mmCIF file of N, CA and C in Angstrom:
data_model
loop_
_atom_site.group_PDB
_atom_site.id
_atom_site.type_symbol
_atom_site.label_atom_id
_atom_site.label_comp_id
_atom_site.label_asym_id
_atom_site.label_seq_id
_atom_site.Cartn_x
_atom_site.Cartn_y
_atom_site.Cartn_z
ATOM 1 N N UNK Y 1 13.575 -12.579 35.643
ATOM 2 C CA UNK Y 1 14.370 -11.962 35.094
ATOM 3 C C UNK Y 1 14.589 -12.772 33.580
ATOM 4 N N UNK Y 2 14.594 -13.979 33.736
ATOM 5 C CA UNK Y 2 14.629 -14.884 32.314
ATOM 6 C C UNK Y 2 13.471 -14.309 31.465
ATOM 7 N N UNK Y 3 12.386 -13.813 31.759
ATOM 8 C CA UNK Y 3 11.168 -13.762 31.314
ATOM 9 C C UNK Y 3 11.140 -12.649 30.388
ATOM 10 N N UNK Y 4 11.754 -11.711 31.222
ATOM 11 C CA UNK Y 4 11.882 -10.379 30.764
ATOM 12 C C UNK Y 4 12.865 -10.281 29.562
ATOM 13 N N UNK Y 5 13.951 -10.948 30.119
ATOM 14 C CA UNK Y 5 14.958 -11.491 28.897
ATOM 15 C C UNK Y 5 14.551 -12.339 27.660
ATOM 16 N N UNK Y 6 13.640 -13.259 27.810
ATOM 17 C CA UNK Y 6 12.917 -13.802 26.638
ATOM 18 C C UNK Y 6 11.895 -12.476 25.706
ATOM 19 N N UNK Y 7 11.579 -11.848 26.592
ATOM 20 C CA UNK Y 7 10.513 -10.717 26.154
ATOM 21 C C UNK Y 7 11.132 -9.879 25.508
ATOM 22 N N UNK Y 8 12.181 -9.281 25.913
ATOM 23 C CA UNK Y 8 13.006 -8.260 25.022
ATOM 24 C C UNK Y 8 13.897 -8.927 24.069
ATOM 25 N N UNK Y 9 14.194 -10.304 23.976
ATOM 26 C CA UNK Y 9 14.717 -10.851 22.346
ATOM 27 C C UNK Y 9 13.585 -10.983 21.494
ATOM 28 N N UNK Y 10 12.557 -11.635 21.815
ATOM 29 C CA UNK Y 10 11.243 -11.612 20.825
ATOM 30 C C UNK Y 10 10.852 -10.520 20.186
ATOM 31 N N UNK Y 11 10.883 -9.243 21.087
ATOM 32 C CA UNK Y 11 10.416 -7.736 20.634
ATOM 33 C C UNK Y 11 11.465 -7.476 19.707
ATOM 34 N N UNK Y 12 12.962 -7.602 19.873
ATOM 35 C CA UNK Y 12 13.881 -7.312 18.937
ATOM 36 C C UNK Y 12 13.834 -8.160 17.555
ATOM 37 N N UNK Y 13 13.175 -9.598 17.713
ATOM 38 C CA UNK Y 13 13.253 -10.182 16.754
ATOM 39 C C UNK Y 13 11.860 -9.784 15.867
ATOM 40 N N UNK Y 14 10.743 -9.312 16.549
ATOM 41 C CA UNK Y 14 9.644 -9.228 16.125
ATOM 42 C C UNK Y 14 10.029 -7.664 14.906
ATOM 43 N N UNK Y 15 10.924 -6.775 15.740
ATOM 44 C CA UNK Y 15 11.033 -5.494 14.972
ATOM 45 C C UNK Y 15 11.813 -5.391 13.834
ATOM 46 N N UNK Y 16 13.160 -6.907 13.964
ATOM 47 C CA UNK Y 16 13.680 -6.909 12.836
ATOM 48 C C UNK Y 16 13.009 -7.455 11.902
ATOM 49 N N UNK Y 17 12.082 -8.296 11.693
ATOM 50 C CA UNK Y 17 11.180 -9.111 10.711
ATOM 51 C C UNK Y 17 10.262 -7.880 10.173
ATOM 52 N N UNK Y 18 9.845 -6.979 10.881
ATOM 53 C CA UNK Y 18 9.038 -5.822 10.646
ATOM 54 C C UNK Y 18 9.653 -5.015 9.342
ATOM 55 N N UNK Y 19 10.997 -4.678 10.232
ATOM 56 C CA UNK Y 19 11.662 -3.993 9.167
ATOM 57 C C UNK Y 19 12.248 -4.314 7.628
ATOM 58 N N UNK Y 20 12.457 -5.679 7.906
ATOM 59 C CA UNK Y 20 12.608 -6.542 6.684
ATOM 60 C C UNK Y 20 11.225 -6.587 5.684
ATOM 61 N N UNK Y 21 10.219 -6.966 6.429
ATOM 62 C CA UNK Y 21 8.919 -6.873 5.553
ATOM 63 C C UNK Y 21 8.903 -5.421 4.943
ATOM 64 N N UNK Y 22 9.186 -4.405 5.621
ATOM 65 C CA UNK Y 22 8.981 -3.113 5.458
ATOM 66 C C UNK Y 22 10.015 -2.613 3.758
ATOM 67 N N UNK Y 23 11.084 -3.382 4.212
ATOM 68 C CA UNK Y 23 12.020 -2.942 3.066
ATOM 69 C C UNK Y 23 11.646 -4.225 1.772
ATOM 70 N N UNK Y 24 11.285 -5.002 1.975
ATOM 71 C CA UNK Y 24 11.031 -6.225 0.771
ATOM 72 C C UNK Y 24 9.652 -5.514 0.479
ATOM 73 N N UNK Y 25 8.593 -5.310 0.898
ATOM 74 C CA UNK Y 25 7.378 -4.297 0.282
ATOM 75 C C UNK Y 25 7.939 -2.756 -0.556
ATOM 76 N N UNK Y 26 8.798 -2.171 0.138
ATOM 77 C CA UNK Y 26 9.243 -1.001 -0.500
ATOM 78 C C UNK Y 26 9.996 -1.439 -1.788
ATOM 79 N N UNK Y 27 11.037 -2.399 -1.941
ATOM 80 C CA UNK Y 27 11.522 -2.606 -2.915
ATOM 81 C C UNK Y 27 10.369 -3.334 -4.082
ATOM 82 N N UNK Y 28 9.713 -4.005 -3.691
ATOM 83 C CA UNK Y 28 8.670 -4.242 -4.729
ATOM 84 C C UNK Y 28 7.508 -3.271 -5.289
ATOM 85 N N UNK Y 29 7.379 -2.652 -4.638
ATOM 86 C CA UNK Y 29 6.487 -1.134 -4.857
ATOM 87 C C UNK Y 29 7.163 -0.323 -5.890
ATOM 88 N N UNK Y 30 8.568 -0.519 -5.563
ATOM 89 C CA UNK Y 30 9.238 0.482 -6.520
ATOM 90 C C UNK Y 30 9.632 0.007 -7.865
ATOM 91 N N UNK Y 31 9.739 -1.529 -7.528
ATOM 92 C CA UNK Y 31 10.009 -2.008 -8.600
ATOM 93 C C UNK Y 31 8.740 -2.128 -9.650
ATOM 94 N N UNK Y 32 7.897 -1.952 -9.311
ATOM 95 C CA UNK Y 32 6.222 -1.968 -10.104
ATOM 96 C C UNK Y 32 6.256 -0.350 -10.707
ATOM 97 N N UNK Y 33 7.066 0.672 -10.077
ATOM 98 C CA UNK Y 33 6.782 2.230 -10.611
ATOM 99 C C UNK Y 33 7.378 2.055 -11.874
ATOM 100 N N UNK Y 34 6.740 3.123 -12.762
ATOM 101 C CA UNK Y 34 7.559 3.657 -13.945
ATOM 102 C C UNK Y 34 8.596 4.684 -13.360
ATOM 103 N N UNK Y 35 9.698 4.819 -14.252
ATOM 104 C CA UNK Y 35 10.697 5.665 -13.901
ATOM 105 C C UNK Y 35 10.268 7.001 -13.696
ATOM 106 N N UNK Y 36 9.086 7.624 -14.258
ATOM 107 C CA UNK Y 36 8.845 9.011 -13.348
ATOM 108 C C UNK Y 36 8.227 8.519 -12.366
ATOM 109 N N UNK Y 37 7.368 7.746 -11.662
ATOM 110 C CA UNK Y 37 6.851 7.547 -10.687
ATOM 111 C C UNK Y 37 8.220 7.121 -9.529
ATOM 112 N N UNK Y 38 9.239 6.382 -9.925
ATOM 113 C CA UNK Y 38 10.276 6.262 -8.867
ATOM 114 C C UNK Y 38 10.813 7.755 -8.938
ATOM 115 N N UNK Y 39 11.137 8.656 -9.599
ATOM 116 C CA UNK Y 39 11.857 9.860 -10.140
ATOM 117 C C UNK Y 39 11.016 10.562 -8.615
ATOM 118 N N UNK Y 40 9.561 10.555 -8.911
ATOM 119 C CA UNK Y 40 8.710 11.370 -8.070
ATOM 120 C C UNK Y 40 9.029 10.801 -6.569
ATOM 121 N N UNK Y 41 9.073 9.461 -6.488
ATOM 122 C CA UNK Y 41 9.300 8.971 -5.139
ATOM 123 C C UNK Y 41 10.188 9.333 -4.629
ATOM 124 N N UNK Y 42 11.723 9.453 -5.161
ATOM 125 C CA UNK Y 42 12.829 9.710 -4.762
ATOM 126 C C UNK Y 42 13.031 11.305 -4.281
ATOM 127 N N UNK Y 43 11.986 12.084 -5.064
ATOM 128 C CA UNK Y 43 11.878 13.784 -4.913
ATOM 129 C C UNK Y 43 11.207 13.689 -3.294
ATOM 130 N N UNK Y 44 9.793 12.906 -3.175
ATOM 131 C CA UNK Y 44 9.326 12.830 -1.968
ATOM 132 C C UNK Y 44 10.134 12.717 -0.608
ATOM 133 N N UNK Y 45 10.653 11.419 -1.079
ATOM 134 C CA UNK Y 45 11.733 10.961 0.181
ATOM 135 C C UNK Y 45 12.505 11.643 0.850
ATOM 136 N N UNK Y 46 13.397 12.436 -0.605
ATOM 137 C CA UNK Y 46 14.413 13.807 -0.156
ATOM 138 C C UNK Y 46 13.897 14.765 0.684
ATOM 139 N N UNK Y 47 12.607 14.965 0.281
ATOM 140 C CA UNK Y 47 12.076 16.004 0.964
ATOM 141 C C UNK Y 47 11.592 15.831 2.437
ATOM 142 N N UNK Y 48 11.074 14.309 2.672
ATOM 143 C CA UNK Y 48 10.820 13.969 4.119
ATOM 144 C C UNK Y 48 12.263 13.864 4.731
ATOM 145 N N UNK Y 49 13.444 13.457 4.141
ATOM 146 C CA UNK Y 49 14.742 13.266 4.818
ATOM 147 C C UNK Y 49 15.390 14.931 5.333
ATOM 148 N N UNK Y 50 15.080 15.511 4.302
ATOM 149 C CA UNK Y 50 15.483 17.023 4.706
ATOM 150 C C UNK Y 50 14.333 17.611 5.968
ATOM 151 N N UNK Y 51 13.223 17.403 6.050
ATOM 152 C CA UNK Y 51 12.517 17.522 7.222
ATOM 153 C C UNK Y 51 12.952 17.190 8.091
ATOM 154 N N UNK Y 52 13.110 15.519 8.268
ATOM 155 C CA UNK Y 52 13.546 14.941 9.172
ATOM 156 C C UNK Y 52 15.371 15.476 9.858
ATOM 157 N N UNK Y 53 16.075 15.960 8.835
ATOM 158 C CA UNK Y 53 17.652 16.649 9.223
ATOM 159 C C UNK Y 53 17.239 17.889 9.874
ATOM 160 N N UNK Y 54 16.492 18.489 9.263
ATOM 161 C CA UNK Y 54 15.712 19.918 9.886
ATOM 162 C C UNK Y 54 15.630 19.769 11.401
ATOM 163 N N UNK Y 55 14.713 18.700 11.642
ATOM 164 C CA UNK Y 55 14.112 18.543 12.996
ATOM 165 C C UNK Y 55 15.323 18.187 13.732
ATOM 166 N N UNK Y 56 15.945 17.178 13.486
ATOM 167 C CA UNK Y 56 17.100 16.533 14.233
ATOM 168 C C UNK Y 56 18.243 17.491 14.626
ATOM 169 N N UNK Y 57 18.168 18.590 13.638
ATOM 170 C CA UNK Y 57 19.164 19.628 13.976
ATOM 171 C C UNK Y 57 18.798 20.609 14.916
ATOM 172 N N UNK Y 58 17.429 20.834 14.783
ATOM 173 C CA UNK Y 58 17.049 21.865 15.720
ATOM 174 C C UNK Y 58 16.800 21.331 17.155
ATOM 175 N N UNK Y 59 16.697 20.330 17.254
ATOM 176 C CA UNK Y 59 16.465 19.087 18.386
ATOM 177 C C UNK Y 59 17.613 19.201 19.107
ATOM 178 N N UNK Y 60 19.050 18.813 18.526
ATOM 179 C CA UNK Y 60 20.352 18.517 18.796
ATOM 180 C C UNK Y 60 20.785 20.028 19.375
ATOM 181 N N UNK Y 61 20.068 21.304 18.583
ATOM 182 C CA UNK Y 61 20.448 22.383 19.250
ATOM 183 C C UNK Y 61 20.062 22.623 20.736
ATOM 184 N N UNK Y 62 18.949 22.427 20.879
ATOM 185 C CA UNK Y 62 18.705 22.091 22.205
ATOM 186 C C UNK Y 62 19.288 21.372 23.257
ATOM 187 N N UNK Y 63 19.863 20.704 22.811
ATOM 188 C CA UNK Y 63 20.953 19.565 23.847
ATOM 189 C C UNK Y 63 20.897 18.366 23.798
ATOM 190 N N UNK Y 64 19.916 17.844 22.769
ATOM 191 C CA UNK Y 64 20.022 16.426 22.504
ATOM 192 C C UNK Y 64 21.039 16.191 21.538
ATOM 193 N N UNK Y 65 22.048 15.702 21.803
ATOM 194 C CA UNK Y 65 23.086 15.226 21.003
ATOM 195 C C UNK Y 65 22.493 13.753 19.953
ATOM 196 N N UNK Y 66 21.806 12.852 20.732
ATOM 197 C CA UNK Y 66 21.232 11.677 20.043
ATOM 198 C C UNK Y 66 20.140 12.019 18.810
ATOM 199 N N UNK Y 67 19.970 13.185 18.474
ATOM 200 C CA UNK Y 67 19.056 13.547 17.488
ATOM 201 C C UNK Y 67 19.677 13.616 16.456
ATOM 202 N N UNK Y 68 21.204 13.695 16.404
ATOM 203 C CA UNK Y 68 21.950 14.014 15.343
ATOM 204 C C UNK Y 68 21.720 12.959 14.169
ATOM 205 N N UNK Y 69 21.686 11.616 14.687
ATOM 206 C CA UNK Y 69 21.229 10.225 13.702
ATOM 207 C C UNK Y 69 19.986 10.727 12.958
ATOM 208 N N UNK Y 70 19.981 10.231 11.505
ATOM 209 C CA UNK Y 70 19.003 10.144 11.023
ATOM 210 C C UNK Y 70 18.324 8.649 10.830
ATOM 211 N N UNK Y 71 17.147 8.181 10.755
ATOM 212 C CA UNK Y 71 16.580 7.373 10.562
ATOM 213 C C UNK Y 71 16.180 7.167 9.233
ATOM 214 N N UNK Y 72 16.930 6.005 8.583
ATOM 215 C CA UNK Y 72 16.424 5.999 7.007
ATOM 216 C C UNK Y 72 15.112 5.233 6.823
ATOM 217 N N UNK Y 73 14.526 4.716 7.727
ATOM 218 C CA UNK Y 73 13.003 4.306 7.900
ATOM 219 C C UNK Y 73 12.086 5.425 7.436
ATOM 220 N N UNK Y 74 12.627 6.867 7.606
ATOM 221 C CA UNK Y 74 11.767 7.781 7.124
ATOM 222 C C UNK Y 74 11.205 7.896 5.556
ATOM 223 N N UNK Y 75 12.210 7.096 4.799
ATOM 224 C CA UNK Y 75 11.889 7.081 3.617
ATOM 225 C C UNK Y 75 10.895 5.769 2.974
ATOM 226 N N UNK Y 76 10.821 4.979 3.906
ATOM 227 C CA UNK Y 76 10.118 3.655 3.524
ATOM 228 C C UNK Y 76 8.567 4.336 4.272
ATOM 229 N N UNK Y 77 8.886 5.034 5.269
ATOM 230 C CA UNK Y 77 7.524 5.654 5.617
ATOM 231 C C UNK Y 77 6.521 6.121 4.482
ATOM 232 N N UNK Y 78 7.251 6.766 3.523
ATOM 233 C CA UNK Y 78 6.687 7.600 2.440
ATOM 234 C C UNK Y 78 6.239 6.810 1.270
ATOM 235 N N UNK Y 79 6.317 5.591 1.373
ATOM 236 C CA UNK Y 79 5.675 4.666 0.618
ATOM 237 C C UNK Y 79 4.371 4.648 0.372
ATOM 238 N N UNK Y 80 3.549 4.380 1.131
ATOM 239 C CA UNK Y 80 2.034 4.444 1.205
ATOM 240 C C UNK Y 80 1.532 5.981 0.557
ATOM 241 N N UNK Y 81 2.200 6.967 0.433
ATOM 242 C CA UNK Y 81 1.600 7.989 0.029
ATOM 243 C C UNK Y 81 2.140 8.320 -1.443
ATOM 244 N N UNK Y 82 2.824 7.734 -2.283
ATOM 245 C CA UNK Y 82 3.742 7.601 -3.628
ATOM 246 C C UNK Y 82 2.431 7.594 -4.479
ATOM 247 N N UNK Y 83 2.208 8.681 -5.300
ATOM 248 C CA UNK Y 83 0.957 8.772 -6.406
ATOM 249 C C UNK Y 83 1.543 7.461 -7.106
ATOM 250 N N UNK Y 84 0.430 7.189 -7.776
ATOM 251 C CA UNK Y 84 0.602 5.767 -8.811
ATOM 252 C C UNK Y 84 0.869 4.540 -8.211
ATOM 253 N N UNK Y 85 1.255 4.147 -7.085
ATOM 254 C CA UNK Y 85 1.567 2.996 -6.382
ATOM 255 C C UNK Y 85 0.777 2.276 -6.122
#
């Protein structure tokens, strides 16, 4: 049981570090973008968020109430696809 608990704690710590690194990388990439590139990125991230919201809403209609929450990491997943980055 103690091993399972330690494993779970390590997993959560690793996930926290990975999320922190993702946000740091995203922030650095956005800082290096021109205002036009940032505007294009924002538009693309909004598009991804809209799709995620639509998917969550359709899943919630099927009876999954947990699907209503939106994961803000969807926008950070868009970072590698941004043009000019």
